């Protein structure tokens, strides 16, 4: 700051008096002044706590902006890395893994069938000496009977088969494997493939690696097809029923076809109301249709026998 | 008698110790400059207690802003400027700047030689303390600190004309006060002289 007093010539005598006497004067401070100064400085240091850098409001804006930029960069990098052609292999691998995952349930079912076949073959080999081919408790003897001896089982035998428990390690799968072809072939055509049934089961533990591969391929090809021919009485009874239905009750068939379109549950309820305990044409499982067919055959045979007795 | 041991032989060492925030350096600075700075603050604040508070605040500011001190100037001058600034801030917070008193236009010229010889610093400080805040501040800044009217106007936020008028009024008041002191001193001397003559007469009888 420029001092005007050093250069000004017209200085007032009052100013000169006071400036000369008071410029360098000193007054004795009170005692304890420095202690008060120290106490005030300590209080000021305690008043200003250390604030972390992330809690300062001035920096929070920049931190928020940096976080936004970071997020945008992250998503952009992920998007671009997904679109890059260099990652096609990984995409292909991922797609292959996905298809493999999707195909696992599909392939698991045949695998289970194969396992069931293997188990079935094992049980064939193990149970045959014990029970013999004529026992009705196991399914395989019936299959052998159909395949080898062309012995058609009666409806009573079939009912017995379904009612009695099967003492097999996996009873459901063989029964399903047998029952599926029965539905597929309603006509009396007892055609089986003896070659496939004659194949002996391969023990995977004893076989070497290439043999395992061949055996697995053979196992994959094996299909157990069992058809049960309807008894002659049943066929005759069905023809009689058809002829009677064509002559007398065409409207009832239409009603039944309409009901078939509706829910099975309500159809059964209506039939129970009508007094028919057993649903003859339930579109349920194959076992029911088989039973219904057997029931119809027996019913018609009884009806036939009634007029002859009378 | 206790004597302050000079821990820091040079001012540079003292400033370096202040920058390291050594408590010993704080004490040395306080004891070295507290008297002068208290006189400065007293000239502006006109109250001893307020002046001491302002001085302590000024020393705190000195210790906080020691990193801003450039060693090309005087350290005492830098401290004095800080004290002046603190005093002005104190006055700005509490007082009115443009307080004016009606004064007689009669200019009385005192005997400055007598005043210089007879009045001590305490008497002069008491005269300054009798001035209104605006007068006192402008007179201190212009006459003692050496500021120009432009700088005073910029510092105080007033016009240069206001600064000049307040300076002239401050001068007139101080001249009157010095004259009163002179008259008072001469009157007391006359009273003393009369008292001496009366005693001599009574003793002579």
XYZ file of C-alpha atoms in Angstrom:
515
model
C 0.000 0.000 0.000
C 1.312 3.331 -0.957
C 2.186 5.510 1.958
C 1.110 9.053 1.259
C 2.714 10.481 4.366
C 6.215 9.912 3.092
C 5.594 11.965 -0.026
C 3.078 14.547 1.074
C 4.542 17.839 2.029
C 1.385 19.395 3.408
C 1.127 17.211 6.462
C -1.122 18.418 9.245
C 0.614 19.088 12.604
C -2.096 17.062 14.336
C -1.464 14.105 12.064
C 2.259 14.447 12.592
C 1.865 14.625 16.354
C -0.293 11.533 16.577
C 1.613 9.545 13.970
C 4.964 10.228 15.556
C 3.851 9.425 19.069
C 1.471 6.511 18.370
C 2.997 4.639 15.442
C 5.359 2.523 17.469
C 3.724 2.733 20.807
C 3.002 -0.397 22.790
C 0.615 -1.248 25.564
C 1.176 -3.974 28.101
C -1.256 -6.844 27.389
C -3.151 -8.417 30.215
C -1.817 -11.549 31.821
C -3.074 -14.806 30.528
C -3.605 -13.449 27.051
C -1.576 -16.214 25.438
C -3.446 -18.889 27.397
C -6.714 -17.461 26.114
C -5.278 -17.513 22.621
C -4.249 -21.145 22.969
C -7.605 -22.131 24.415
C -9.406 -20.441 21.538
C -7.170 -22.136 18.999
C -7.756 -25.545 20.564
C -11.493 -24.929 20.599
C -11.381 -23.979 16.939
C -9.449 -27.136 16.093
C -11.999 -29.210 17.976
C -14.869 -27.453 16.271
C -13.629 -28.392 12.834
C -13.869 -32.177 12.760
C -12.214 -34.162 10.046
C -14.799 -34.598 7.350
C -14.262 -37.508 4.984
C -13.932 -36.569 1.374
C -17.037 -38.489 0.261
C -19.293 -36.673 2.711
C -18.433 -33.228 1.463
C -21.442 -31.838 -0.384
C -19.286 -30.038 -2.915
C -17.671 -33.283 -4.019
C -20.829 -35.370 -4.001
C -21.931 -33.886 -7.327
C -18.703 -34.913 -8.972
C -18.874 -38.329 -7.373
C -22.413 -38.823 -8.655
C -21.345 -37.758 -12.139
C -18.375 -40.099 -12.032
C -20.617 -42.961 -10.922
C -22.999 -42.289 -13.814
C -20.141 -42.230 -16.318
C -18.790 -45.444 -14.846
C -22.158 -47.156 -15.155
C -22.582 -46.006 -18.749
C -19.109 -47.244 -19.615
C -19.765 -50.579 -17.942
C -23.018 -51.185 -19.791
C -21.506 -49.989 -23.026
C -18.565 -52.324 -22.617
C -20.844 -55.231 -21.877
C -23.012 -54.405 -24.908
C -20.048 -54.033 -27.249
C -18.350 -57.156 -25.970
C -21.564 -59.076 -26.646
C -21.686 -57.739 -30.232
C -18.053 -58.354 -31.110
C -17.424 -61.181 -33.611
C -14.437 -62.405 -31.616
C -16.783 -63.686 -29.020
C -18.693 -65.843 -31.500
C -16.909 -68.924 -30.230
C -17.962 -68.234 -26.742
C -21.456 -67.523 -27.972
C -21.443 -70.775 -29.828
C -20.218 -72.544 -26.757
C -22.898 -70.937 -24.699
C -25.504 -71.829 -27.291
C -24.217 -75.390 -27.382
C -24.363 -75.541 -23.641
C -27.919 -74.230 -23.754
C -28.987 -76.759 -26.363
C -27.315 -79.458 -24.350
C -29.205 -78.354 -21.317
C -32.424 -78.282 -23.294
C -31.781 -81.706 -24.775
C -30.936 -83.218 -21.435
C -34.536 -83.809 -20.428
C -35.269 -85.228 -23.880
C -32.288 -87.467 -23.855
C -32.786 -88.352 -20.257
C -36.077 -89.980 -21.049
C -34.575 -92.391 -23.577
C -31.719 -92.891 -21.210
C -34.187 -93.840 -18.558
C -35.874 -96.115 -21.051
C -32.538 -97.585 -21.885
C -31.827 -98.028 -18.242
C -35.214 -99.566 -17.847
C -34.424 -101.863 -20.720
C -31.141 -102.772 -19.193
C -32.834 -103.359 -15.899
C -35.482 -105.256 -17.709
C -32.904 -107.370 -19.408
C -31.153 -107.915 -16.125
C -34.348 -108.909 -14.460
C -35.011 -111.214 -17.361
C -31.752 -112.919 -16.797
C -32.130 -112.964 -13.053
C -35.821 -113.681 -12.601
C -36.235 -116.255 -15.309
C -34.666 -119.133 -13.443
C -36.513 -118.263 -10.258
C -40.043 -117.530 -11.381
C -40.178 -119.225 -14.683
C -41.892 -118.064 -17.888
C -45.417 -118.944 -16.748
C -45.603 -116.585 -13.748
C -48.001 -113.724 -14.141
C -46.376 -111.429 -11.554
C -43.637 -110.259 -13.826
C -44.147 -108.569 -17.146
C -41.212 -110.054 -18.995
C -42.566 -113.581 -19.085
C -45.682 -112.318 -20.779
C -43.513 -110.589 -23.289
C -41.652 -113.818 -23.865
C -44.878 -115.598 -24.197
C -46.054 -113.117 -26.796
C -42.795 -113.175 -28.614
C -41.961 -116.798 -28.532
C -45.022 -118.911 -28.003
C -47.713 -116.583 -29.404
C -49.833 -117.133 -26.358
C -52.374 -114.415 -26.053
C -53.214 -113.392 -22.504
C -56.773 -113.267 -21.424
C -58.476 -110.170 -20.139
C -58.444 -111.675 -16.673
C -54.731 -112.068 -16.924
C -54.350 -108.457 -17.912
C -56.543 -107.335 -15.049
C -54.548 -109.498 -12.727
C -51.415 -107.937 -14.067
C -52.556 -104.475 -13.243
C -54.073 -105.271 -9.901
C -51.259 -107.292 -8.448
C -48.143 -105.473 -7.387
C -45.091 -106.190 -9.420
C -41.972 -107.172 -7.541
C -39.534 -105.410 -9.785
C -36.980 -102.797 -8.887
C -38.525 -100.320 -11.343
C -42.038 -101.526 -11.885
C -43.525 -98.485 -13.588
C -41.176 -98.157 -16.493
C -41.535 -101.679 -17.857
C -45.279 -101.504 -17.501
C -45.353 -98.266 -19.428
C -43.062 -99.707 -22.025
C -45.460 -102.553 -22.490
C -48.610 -100.569 -22.373
C -47.567 -97.970 -24.939
C -47.520 -100.338 -27.920
C -50.821 -101.760 -26.818
C -52.411 -98.411 -27.347
C -50.631 -97.862 -30.576
C -51.836 -101.134 -31.978
C -55.452 -101.683 -31.210
C -55.861 -104.146 -34.010
C -55.045 -107.784 -33.359
C -51.627 -107.899 -34.944
C -49.244 -109.714 -32.662
C -46.061 -108.691 -34.376
C -42.964 -108.556 -32.293
C -39.324 -108.417 -33.117
C -37.729 -111.519 -31.735
C -34.258 -110.436 -32.750
C -34.326 -107.522 -30.424
C -35.712 -109.531 -27.589
C -33.135 -112.191 -28.045
C -30.271 -109.798 -27.545
C -28.549 -110.433 -24.317
C -27.969 -107.467 -22.025
C -24.538 -105.984 -22.071
C -22.854 -105.401 -18.777
C -21.220 -101.999 -19.069
C -18.741 -102.641 -16.287
C -17.093 -105.584 -18.016
C -16.987 -104.105 -21.503
C -14.106 -102.024 -22.753
C -14.470 -98.436 -23.993
C -15.164 -99.103 -27.715
C -17.415 -101.983 -26.810
C -19.291 -99.685 -24.502
C -19.852 -97.286 -27.314
C -21.171 -100.040 -29.577
C -23.298 -101.431 -26.804
C -24.732 -98.036 -26.034
C -25.566 -97.566 -29.710
C -27.294 -100.922 -29.719
C -29.104 -100.069 -26.534
C -30.266 -96.853 -28.096
C -31.720 -98.801 -31.008
C -33.523 -101.328 -28.899
C -37.244 -100.791 -28.675
C -39.488 -103.113 -26.821
C -42.760 -103.452 -28.597
C -45.412 -105.607 -27.064
C -48.832 -106.098 -28.552
C -51.563 -108.048 -26.945
C -54.150 -109.509 -29.211
C -57.722 -109.088 -28.258
C -59.645 -112.222 -27.554
C -62.051 -113.431 -30.183
C -64.972 -112.990 -27.870
C -64.053 -109.378 -27.368
C -63.874 -108.744 -31.087
C -67.195 -110.367 -31.650
C -68.770 -108.406 -28.844
C -67.430 -105.167 -30.257
C -68.854 -105.943 -33.668
C -72.205 -106.640 -32.090
C -72.073 -103.399 -30.207
C -71.167 -101.494 -33.315
C -73.980 -103.003 -35.300
C -76.489 -102.292 -32.545
C -75.247 -98.748 -32.197
C -75.470 -98.117 -35.930
C -79.042 -99.393 -35.992
C -80.574 -97.951 -32.836
C -78.667 -95.135 -31.307
C -76.961 -92.781 -33.762
C -77.975 -89.789 -31.650
C -76.309 -91.261 -28.550
C -72.984 -91.477 -30.396
C -73.214 -87.860 -31.350
C -73.909 -86.942 -27.756
C -70.950 -89.024 -26.642
C -68.684 -87.370 -29.228
C -69.830 -84.002 -28.004
C -69.172 -85.014 -24.458
C -65.719 -86.212 -25.433
C -64.922 -82.706 -26.430
C -65.772 -81.548 -22.919
C -63.903 -82.245 -19.779
C -63.372 -85.838 -18.744
C -64.354 -85.080 -15.234
C -67.787 -83.753 -16.183
C -68.329 -86.634 -18.544
C -67.710 -89.058 -15.747
C -70.006 -87.108 -13.457
C -72.802 -87.240 -16.027
C -72.338 -90.933 -16.544
C -72.372 -91.611 -12.833
C -75.619 -89.649 -12.633
C -77.036 -91.730 -15.401
C -76.261 -94.852 -13.395
C -73.266 -96.062 -15.343
C -70.596 -96.725 -12.779
C -67.763 -97.534 -15.172
C -66.973 -95.056 -17.896
C -66.811 -97.034 -21.047
C -65.152 -94.524 -23.376
C -63.090 -92.505 -21.037
C -60.269 -90.910 -22.945
C -57.927 -91.393 -20.053
C -54.957 -93.597 -19.781
C -54.479 -96.724 -21.788
C -55.029 -98.916 -18.774
C -58.569 -97.622 -18.396
C -59.345 -98.198 -22.037
C -57.956 -101.678 -21.748
C -60.045 -102.374 -18.701
C -63.074 -100.860 -20.309
C -62.619 -103.023 -23.318
C -62.305 -106.101 -21.158
C -65.346 -105.046 -19.195
C -67.368 -104.516 -22.337
C -66.388 -107.869 -23.686
C -67.406 -109.623 -20.523
C -70.652 -107.682 -20.399
C -71.595 -108.565 -23.935
C -70.713 -112.190 -23.435
C -72.942 -112.266 -20.373
C -75.723 -110.556 -22.324
C -75.344 -113.111 -25.079
C -75.492 -115.946 -22.645
C -78.664 -114.597 -21.040
C -81.057 -115.155 -23.988
C -79.617 -118.591 -24.619
C -80.285 -119.507 -21.007
C -83.756 -118.056 -21.170
C 13.563 -10.298 36.364
C 12.412 -12.826 33.832
C 13.884 -12.437 30.429
C 12.584 -14.018 27.260
C 15.094 -16.517 25.986
C 15.493 -16.007 22.251
C 14.697 -19.444 20.891
C 14.711 -18.164 17.350
C 17.639 -15.975 16.536
C 16.357 -14.823 13.169
C 12.926 -13.961 11.874
C 13.236 -16.614 9.181
C 13.655 -19.330 11.774
C 10.669 -17.994 13.663
C 8.505 -18.011 10.540
C 9.642 -21.534 9.691
C 8.689 -22.656 13.186
C 5.306 -20.965 12.794
C 4.749 -22.862 9.586
C 5.462 -26.047 11.482
C 2.822 -24.866 13.990
C 5.147 -25.042 16.942
C 3.565 -23.772 20.131
C 6.863 -22.281 21.254
C 6.994 -20.097 18.158
C 3.414 -18.972 18.777
C 4.370 -17.851 22.244
C 7.454 -16.009 21.029
C 5.471 -14.149 18.374
C 2.769 -13.251 20.858
C 5.188 -11.939 23.437
C 7.165 -10.012 20.846
C 4.305 -8.252 19.075
C 1.379 -8.276 21.513
C 2.099 -4.840 23.000
C 2.347 -3.064 19.670
C -0.625 -4.836 18.234
C -2.685 -4.090 21.293
C -1.922 -0.375 20.794
C -3.008 -0.652 17.168
C -6.252 -2.363 18.088
C -6.882 0.126 20.861
C -6.561 3.010 18.415
C -9.326 1.512 16.321
C -11.603 -0.033 18.913
C -11.416 2.629 21.608
C -12.151 -0.022 24.219
C -9.400 -1.968 25.889
C -11.363 -5.191 26.325
C -12.594 -5.160 22.726
C -9.086 -4.363 21.570
C -7.684 -7.382 23.365
C -10.314 -9.652 21.841
C -9.565 -8.274 18.424
C -5.843 -8.746 19.022
C -6.289 -12.396 19.978
C -8.399 -12.979 16.879
C -5.700 -11.252 14.851
C -2.990 -13.527 16.230
C -5.104 -16.557 15.431
C -5.437 -15.319 11.899
C -1.674 -14.784 11.760
C -0.986 -18.351 12.827
C -3.530 -19.724 10.395
C -2.403 -17.712 7.400
C 1.313 -17.929 8.009
C 1.728 -19.879 4.763
C 0.475 -16.846 2.835
C 3.235 -14.627 4.164
C 5.832 -13.706 1.564
C 9.181 -13.003 3.105
C 9.910 -10.064 0.827
C 8.168 -7.689 3.269
C 8.291 -6.998 6.971
C 6.775 -9.599 9.225
C 5.688 -6.962 11.719
C 4.048 -4.924 8.969
C 2.180 -8.041 7.801
C 0.944 -8.678 11.347
C -0.052 -5.016 11.699
C -2.115 -5.158 8.494
C -3.874 -8.234 9.787
C -4.633 -6.460 13.048
C -5.999 -3.434 11.216
C -8.184 -5.647 9.074
C -9.480 -7.476 12.130
C -10.240 -4.177 13.825
C -12.131 -2.915 10.799
C -14.124 -6.128 10.652
C -14.997 -5.735 14.297
C -16.105 -2.153 13.765
C -18.086 -3.057 10.681
C -19.982 -5.695 12.591
C -20.913 -3.530 15.533
C -20.776 0.129 14.658
C -22.080 2.748 12.280
C -19.515 4.136 9.925
C -20.987 7.459 8.925
C -21.736 8.877 12.287
C -21.161 12.618 12.216
C -21.225 15.084 15.067
C -22.093 18.765 14.748
C -18.938 20.739 15.219
C -18.217 24.395 15.394
C -16.450 25.779 12.397
C -14.072 27.676 14.604
C -10.627 26.241 14.146
C -8.468 26.458 17.166
C -4.772 25.985 16.659
C -3.156 24.446 19.759
C 0.465 24.715 20.753
C 1.874 21.540 19.236
C 5.290 21.948 20.755
C 3.763 22.035 24.174
C 1.568 19.064 23.340
C 4.506 17.070 22.026
C 6.439 17.730 25.173
C 3.662 17.501 27.709
C 1.225 14.815 26.450
C 2.152 11.161 26.686
C 0.868 8.238 24.563
C -1.909 7.383 26.950
C -3.274 10.924 26.717
C -3.172 10.821 22.934
C -4.877 7.423 22.851
C -7.558 8.758 25.175
C -8.158 11.652 22.776
C -8.455 9.312 19.825
C -10.863 7.136 21.767
C -13.160 10.125 22.216
C -13.660 10.388 18.440
C -16.632 8.749 16.790
C -15.890 5.448 15.073
C -15.904 6.834 11.554
C -13.663 9.764 12.405
C -11.314 7.624 14.383
C -11.039 4.980 11.704
C -10.378 7.388 8.898
C -7.874 9.345 10.981
C -6.045 6.163 11.986
C -5.936 4.886 8.437
C -4.909 8.173 6.894
C -2.712 9.857 9.522
C -1.017 6.910 11.242
C -1.202 3.979 8.827
C -0.608 6.137 5.763
C -3.532 5.032 3.566
C -4.821 7.310 0.831
C -8.417 8.440 0.628
C -9.047 6.162 -2.322
C -7.809 3.186 -0.400
C -9.777 4.194 2.663
C -12.889 4.608 0.574
C -12.321 1.194 -1.015
C -11.613 -0.489 2.298
C -14.510 1.004 4.203
C -16.956 1.069 1.318
C -17.440 4.818 1.417
C -16.742 7.599 -1.025
C -13.530 9.590 -1.049
C -15.449 12.763 -0.182
C -16.827 11.096 2.899
C -13.353 9.998 3.844
C -11.973 13.521 3.430
C -14.788 15.152 5.370
C -14.495 12.674 8.190
C -10.737 13.209 8.312
C -11.118 16.950 8.544
C -13.701 16.602 11.295
C -11.438 14.210 13.152
C -8.600 16.695 12.935
C -10.791 19.495 14.256
C -11.909 17.386 17.180
C -8.360 16.368 18.013
C -7.186 19.988 17.826
C -9.949 20.954 20.201
C -9.041 18.160 22.577
C -5.374 19.102 22.526
C -6.287 22.704 23.144
C -8.484 21.697 26.051
C -5.613 19.714 27.456
C -3.338 22.664 27.000
C -5.821 24.986 28.638
C -6.387 22.535 31.369
C -2.708 22.176 31.977
C -2.223 25.961 31.988
C -5.221 26.363 34.244
C -3.898 23.804 36.645
C -0.573 25.558 36.530
C -2.295 28.854 37.247
C -4.210 27.216 40.075
C -1.008 25.762 41.404
C 0.653 29.181 41.090
C -2.207 30.889 42.893
C -2.190 28.258 45.597
C 1.569 28.692 46.077
C 1.247 32.463 46.335
C -1.539 32.158 48.865
C 0.472 29.818 51.011
C 3.496 32.089 50.824
C 1.371 35.039 51.920
C -0.065 33.218 54.842
C 3.381 32.007 55.874
C 4.778 35.551 55.551
C 2.180 36.905 57.889
